[in-house]
PDB file of C-alpha atoms in Angstrom:
ATOM      1  CA  UNK A  24    -144.043-123.373  -5.320  1.00 72.00           C
ATOM      2  CA  UNK A  25    -146.730-123.261  -8.028  1.00 74.00           C
ATOM      3  CA  UNK A  26    -147.365-119.635  -7.298  1.00 80.00           C
ATOM      4  CA  UNK A  27    -143.674-118.865  -7.826  1.00 82.00           C
ATOM      5  CA  UNK A  28    -143.699-120.662 -11.142  1.00 84.00           C
ATOM      6  CA  UNK A  29    -146.783-118.684 -12.179  1.00 81.00           C
ATOM      7  CA  UNK A  30    -145.162-115.473 -10.979  1.00 84.00           C
ATOM      8  CA  UNK A  31    -141.943-116.220 -12.957  1.00 84.00           C
ATOM      9  CA  UNK A  32    -144.045-117.260 -15.918  1.00 86.00           C
ATOM     10  CA  UNK A  33    -146.042-114.030 -15.639  1.00 86.00           C
ATOM     11  CA  UNK A  34    -142.880-111.911 -15.396  1.00 89.00           C
ATOM     12  CA  UNK A  35    -141.300-113.790 -18.328  1.00 87.00           C
ATOM     13  CA  UNK A  36    -144.493-113.316 -20.381  1.00 89.00           C
ATOM     14  CA  UNK A  37    -144.631-109.614 -19.470  1.00 89.00           C
ATOM     15  CA  UNK A  38    -140.975-109.156 -20.467  1.00 89.00           C
ATOM     16  CA  UNK A  39    -141.582-111.050 -23.679  1.00 89.00           C
ATOM     17  CA  UNK A  40    -144.578-108.814 -24.482  1.00 90.00           C
ATOM     18  CA  UNK A  41    -142.571-105.667 -23.704  1.00 91.00           C
ATOM     19  CA  UNK A  42    -139.714-106.912 -25.898  1.00 89.00           C
ATOM     20  CA  UNK A  43    -142.164-107.690 -28.739  1.00 92.00           C
ATOM     21  CA  UNK A  44    -143.805-104.270 -28.388  1.00 88.00           C
ATOM     22  CA  UNK A  45    -140.491-102.364 -28.438  1.00 89.00           C
ATOM     23  CA  UNK A  46    -139.169-104.458 -31.324  1.00 90.00           C
ATOM     24  CA  UNK A  47    -142.363-103.977 -33.350  1.00 90.00           C
ATOM     25  CA  UNK A  48    -142.341-100.242 -32.640  1.00 91.00           C
ATOM     26  CA  UNK A  49    -138.718 -99.983 -33.797  1.00 91.00           C
ATOM     27  CA  UNK A  50    -139.556-101.870 -36.993  1.00 92.00           C
ATOM     28  CA  UNK A  51    -142.569 -99.640 -37.670  1.00 92.00           C
ATOM     29  CA  UNK A  52    -140.531 -96.501 -36.970  1.00 91.00           C
ATOM     30  CA  UNK A  53    -137.840 -97.715 -39.380  1.00 93.00           C
ATOM     31  CA  UNK A  54    -140.474 -98.426 -42.065  1.00 92.00           C
ATOM     32  CA  UNK A  55    -142.010 -94.980 -41.566  1.00 93.00           C
ATOM     33  CA  UNK A  56    -138.565 -93.388 -41.862  1.00 94.00           C
ATOM     34  CA  UNK A  57    -137.813 -95.434 -45.008  1.00 93.00           C
ATOM     35  CA  UNK A  58    -141.171 -94.454 -46.521  1.00 94.00           C
ATOM     36  CA  UNK A  59    -140.514 -90.789 -45.731  1.00 94.00           C
ATOM     37  CA  UNK A  60    -137.045 -91.006 -47.332  1.00 94.00           C
ATOM     38  CA  UNK A  61    -138.510 -92.812 -50.339  1.00 94.00           C
ATOM     39  CA  UNK A  62    -141.198 -90.146 -50.771  1.00 94.00           C
ATOM     40  CA  UNK A  63    -138.525 -87.444 -50.524  1.00 94.00           C
ATOM     41  CA  UNK A  64    -136.413 -89.241 -53.148  1.00 94.00           C
ATOM     42  CA  UNK A  65    -139.416 -89.548 -55.466  1.00 95.00           C
ATOM     43  CA  UNK A  66    -140.190 -85.841 -55.039  1.00 94.00           C
ATOM     44  CA  UNK A  67    -136.572 -84.939 -55.870  1.00 95.00           C
ATOM     45  CA  UNK A  68    -136.596 -87.192 -58.936  1.00 95.00           C
ATOM     46  CA  UNK A  69    -139.867 -85.675 -60.112  1.00 95.00           C
ATOM     47  CA  UNK A  70    -138.282 -82.222 -59.816  1.00 94.00           C
ATOM     48  CA  UNK A  71    -135.265 -83.461 -61.768  1.00 94.00           C
ATOM     49  CA  UNK A  72    -137.499 -84.983 -64.443  1.00 94.00           C
ATOM     50  CA  UNK A  73    -139.450 -81.737 -64.761  1.00 93.00           C
ATOM     51  CA  UNK A  74    -136.189 -79.801 -65.070  1.00 94.00           C
ATOM     52  CA  UNK A  75    -134.857 -82.239 -67.687  1.00 93.00           C
ATOM     53  CA  UNK A  76    -138.093 -81.989 -69.661  1.00 91.00           C
ATOM     54  CA  UNK A  77    -137.800 -78.198 -69.632  1.00 91.00           C
ATOM     55  CA  UNK A  78    -134.155 -78.374 -70.734  1.00 90.00           C
ATOM     56  CA  UNK A  79    -135.069 -80.864 -73.460  1.00 85.00           C
ATOM     57  CA  UNK A  80    -137.807 -78.561 -74.683  1.00 83.00           C
ATOM     58  CA  UNK A  81    -135.389 -75.635 -74.774  1.00 83.00           C
ATOM     59  CA  UNK A  82    -132.716 -77.659 -76.576  1.00 81.00           C
ATOM     60  CA  UNK A  83    -135.212 -78.835 -79.170  1.00 80.00           C
ATOM     61  CA  UNK A  84    -136.803 -75.451 -79.695  1.00 82.00           C
ATOM     62  CA  UNK A  85    -134.977 -74.804 -82.958  1.00 86.00           C
ATOM     63  CA  UNK A  86    -135.897 -78.125 -84.504  1.00 90.00           C
ATOM     64  CA  UNK A  87    -138.287 -78.710 -87.370  1.00 91.00           C
ATOM     65  CA  UNK A  88    -140.077 -81.428 -85.404  1.00 88.00           C
ATOM     66  CA  UNK A  89    -141.271 -78.776 -82.953  1.00 86.00           C
ATOM     67  CA  UNK A  90    -141.852 -76.010 -85.462  1.00 89.00           C
ATOM     68  CA  UNK A  91    -145.522 -76.167 -86.378  1.00 91.00           C
ATOM     69  CA  UNK A  92    -145.235 -73.250 -88.815  1.00 92.00           C
ATOM     70  CA  UNK A  93    -142.525 -75.010 -90.818  1.00 92.00           C
ATOM     71  CA  UNK A  94    -144.412 -78.303 -90.763  1.00 93.00           C
ATOM     72  CA  UNK A  95    -147.626 -76.551 -91.839  1.00 94.00           C
ATOM     73  CA  UNK A  96    -145.701 -74.928 -94.704  1.00 93.00           C
ATOM     74  CA  UNK A  97    -144.645 -78.338 -96.025  1.00 93.00           C
ATOM     75  CA  UNK A  98    -148.100 -79.831 -95.511  1.00 94.00           C
ATOM     76  CA  UNK A  99    -149.655 -76.937 -97.425  1.00 95.00           C
ATOM     77  CA  UNK A 100    -147.217 -77.673-100.269  1.00 91.00           C
ATOM     78  CA  UNK A 101    -148.529 -81.256-100.323  1.00 92.00           C
ATOM     79  CA  UNK A 102    -145.413 -82.972 -98.943  1.00 93.00           C
ATOM     80  CA  UNK A 103    -145.307 -85.977 -96.636  1.00 93.00           C
ATOM     81  CA  UNK A 104    -143.373 -84.279 -93.841  1.00 93.00           C
ATOM     82  CA  UNK A 105    -141.685 -87.411 -92.479  1.00 94.00           C
ATOM     83  CA  UNK A 106    -140.487 -88.468 -95.929  1.00 95.00           C
ATOM     84  CA  UNK A 107    -139.359 -84.946 -96.766  1.00 94.00           C
ATOM     85  CA  UNK A 108    -137.356 -84.528 -93.557  1.00 95.00           C
ATOM     86  CA  UNK A 109    -135.728 -87.889 -94.213  1.00 96.00           C
ATOM     87  CA  UNK A 110    -134.911 -86.832 -97.807  1.00 95.00           C
ATOM     88  CA  UNK A 111    -133.455 -83.497 -96.661  1.00 96.00           C
ATOM     89  CA  UNK A 112    -131.238 -85.216 -94.090  1.00 96.00           C
ATOM     90  CA  UNK A 113    -130.123 -88.009 -96.412  1.00 96.00           C
ATOM     91  CA  UNK A 114    -129.499 -85.528 -99.212  1.00 95.00           C
ATOM     92  CA  UNK A 115    -127.087 -83.553 -97.076  1.00 96.00           C
ATOM     93  CA  UNK A 116    -125.377 -86.711 -95.790  1.00 96.00           C
ATOM     94  CA  UNK A 117    -125.067 -87.904 -99.402  1.00 96.00           C
ATOM     95  CA  UNK A 118    -122.784 -84.939-100.075  1.00 95.00           C
ATOM     96  CA  UNK A 119    -120.198 -86.858 -98.015  1.00 95.00           C
ATOM     97  CA  UNK A 120    -119.759 -89.192-101.019  1.00 94.00           C
ATOM     98  CA  UNK A 121    -117.494 -87.045-103.131  1.00 92.00           C
ATOM     99  CA  UNK A 122    -114.322 -87.513-105.149  1.00 90.00           C
ATOM    100  CA  UNK A 123    -111.197 -85.467-104.677  1.00 85.00           C
ATOM    101  CA  UNK A 124    -110.491 -82.934-101.954  1.00 84.00           C
ATOM    102  CA  UNK A 125    -113.418 -80.546-102.348  1.00 89.00           C
ATOM    103  CA  UNK A 126    -116.577 -81.293-100.378  1.00 93.00           C
ATOM    104  CA  UNK A 127    -119.653 -80.067-102.306  1.00 94.00           C
ATOM    105  CA  UNK A 128    -120.937 -78.067 -99.300  1.00 95.00           C
ATOM    106  CA  UNK A 129    -118.092 -77.629 -96.795  1.00 95.00           C
ATOM    107  CA  UNK A 130    -115.750 -74.863 -98.037  1.00 94.00           C
ATOM    108  CA  UNK A 131    -112.590 -76.265 -96.418  1.00 91.00           C
ATOM    109  CA  UNK A 132    -110.034 -78.834 -97.480  1.00 89.00           C
ATOM    110  CA  UNK A 133    -109.009 -81.520 -95.028  1.00 88.00           C
ATOM    111  CA  UNK A 134    -105.697 -80.829 -93.337  1.00 86.00           C
ATOM    112  CA  UNK A 135    -105.207 -84.441 -92.280  1.00 88.00           C
ATOM    113  CA  UNK A 136    -105.564 -86.286 -95.555  1.00 83.00           C
ATOM    114  CA  UNK A 137    -108.931 -87.687 -94.470  1.00 89.00           C
ATOM    115  CA  UNK A 138    -112.149 -86.644 -96.126  1.00 92.00           C
ATOM    116  CA  UNK A 139    -114.227 -83.893 -94.567  1.00 93.00           C
ATOM    117  CA  UNK A 140    -117.569 -85.361 -93.547  1.00 95.00           C
ATOM    118  CA  UNK A 141    -120.782 -83.852 -92.297  1.00 97.00           C
ATOM    119  CA  UNK A 142    -121.573 -85.562 -88.985  1.00 95.00           C
ATOM    120  CA  UNK A 143    -124.627 -84.084 -87.412  1.00 96.00           C
ATOM    121  CA  UNK A 144    -127.528 -82.242 -88.953  1.00 96.00           C
ATOM    122  CA  UNK A 145    -130.284 -80.204 -87.389  1.00 95.00           C
ATOM    123  CA  UNK A 146    -133.076 -79.037 -89.627  1.00 96.00           C
ATOM    124  CA  UNK A 147    -134.151 -75.787 -88.010  1.00 95.00           C
ATOM    125  CA  UNK A 148    -137.192 -74.953 -90.119  1.00 94.00           C
ATOM    126  CA  UNK A 149    -138.496 -75.106 -93.680  1.00 94.00           C
ATOM    127  CA  UNK A 150    -135.482 -73.194 -95.027  1.00 96.00           C
ATOM    128  CA  UNK A 151    -132.426 -73.643 -92.762  1.00 97.00           C
ATOM    129  CA  UNK A 152    -130.085 -76.402 -91.630  1.00 97.00           C
ATOM    130  CA  UNK A 153    -127.260 -76.359 -89.098  1.00 97.00           C
ATOM    131  CA  UNK A 154    -124.601 -79.046 -89.383  1.00 97.00           C
ATOM    132  CA  UNK A 155    -121.156 -79.859 -88.134  1.00 96.00           C
ATOM    133  CA  UNK A 156    -118.294 -81.441 -90.042  1.00 96.00           C
ATOM    134  CA  UNK A 157    -114.904 -82.960 -89.330  1.00 95.00           C
ATOM    135  CA  UNK A 158    -111.930 -84.624 -90.897  1.00 91.00           C
ATOM    136  CA  UNK A 159    -111.291 -86.523 -87.677  1.00 90.00           C
ATOM    137  CA  UNK A 160    -109.024 -83.901 -86.193  1.00 91.00           C
ATOM    138  CA  UNK A 161    -110.496 -80.532 -87.146  1.00 92.00           C
ATOM    139  CA  UNK A 162    -114.134 -79.577 -86.553  1.00 94.00           C
ATOM    140  CA  UNK A 163    -116.415 -76.907 -87.863  1.00 96.00           C
ATOM    141  CA  UNK A 164    -120.008 -75.935 -88.423  1.00 97.00           C
ATOM    142  CA  UNK A 165    -122.044 -74.757 -91.378  1.00 98.00           C
ATOM    143  CA  UNK A 166    -125.291 -72.900 -91.870  1.00 98.00           C
ATOM    144  CA  UNK A 167    -127.072 -74.120 -94.989  1.00 98.00           C
ATOM    145  CA  UNK A 168    -130.174 -72.863 -96.725  1.00 97.00           C
ATOM    146  CA  UNK A 169    -132.188 -75.410 -98.671  1.00 96.00           C
ATOM    147  CA  UNK A 170    -134.954 -75.160-101.231  1.00 94.00           C
ATOM    148  CA  UNK A 171    -137.115 -77.542-103.168  1.00 92.00           C
ATOM    149  CA  UNK A 172    -137.298 -76.576-106.820  1.00 90.00           C
ATOM    150  CA  UNK A 173    -140.210 -77.056-109.239  1.00 86.00           C
ATOM    151  CA  UNK A 174    -138.948 -80.562-110.068  1.00 89.00           C
ATOM    152  CA  UNK A 175    -139.012 -81.458-106.333  1.00 86.00           C
ATOM    153  CA  UNK A 176    -135.205 -81.573-106.258  1.00 92.00           C
ATOM    154  CA  UNK A 177    -133.455 -80.406-103.107  1.00 94.00           C
ATOM    155  CA  UNK A 178    -130.928 -77.622-103.517  1.00 95.00           C
ATOM    156  CA  UNK A 179    -128.473 -76.749-100.739  1.00 96.00           C
ATOM    157  CA  UNK A 180    -126.758 -73.390-100.469  1.00 97.00           C
ATOM    158  CA  UNK A 181    -123.983 -72.646 -97.997  1.00 97.00           C
ATOM    159  CA  UNK A 182    -124.713 -69.414 -96.130  1.00 97.00           C
ATOM    160  CA  UNK A 183    -122.147 -69.289 -93.330  1.00 97.00           C
ATOM    161  CA  UNK A 184    -119.354 -71.495 -92.015  1.00 96.00           C
ATOM    162  CA  UNK A 185    -116.420 -71.668 -89.614  1.00 95.00           C
ATOM    163  CA  UNK A 186    -113.794 -74.093 -88.401  1.00 94.00           C
ATOM    164  CA  UNK A 187    -112.666 -74.313 -84.798  1.00 93.00           C
ATOM    165  CA  UNK A 188    -108.973 -73.636 -84.258  1.00 88.00           C
ATOM    166  CA  UNK A 189    -106.996 -76.669 -83.160  1.00 81.00           C
ATOM    167  CA  UNK A 190    -106.004 -76.396 -79.533  1.00 79.00           C
ATOM    168  CA  UNK A 191    -102.998 -78.439 -78.448  1.00 69.00           C
TER     169      UNK A 191
END
């Protein structure tokens, strides 16, 4: 009788060990699969990040912040580049504060009764600015040349412009 109990106990213990082994192996296999998937996901995200960094670099290529020649030009003139860029940007935005229908830079008149306003500005280099404008319904873009005169005053000169046709 005791030998049967030991035999059943042995068989039960052996089955329990086999169950534990199989269960542990399944858990480890699942963890290895999850780790492999995680590593693959990280590799894909790193590729995406590298691609986004390249696209960002390309999109910011024509930007004064990345144009060492333009920055060196201003530094050689004795300007604080950060303050000057801020002044150039604010100076062009300040043209949005005008009376009447005629914007000082934008050569169009609003067709909606709203004022034409310059929205977005990109300083390309030490001489050029690209900007867009709108009256809320119609949109356009301008190419502006700027200079700093002997009195350190900013002067803006419209070079080229266009307005997008309204598409209904």
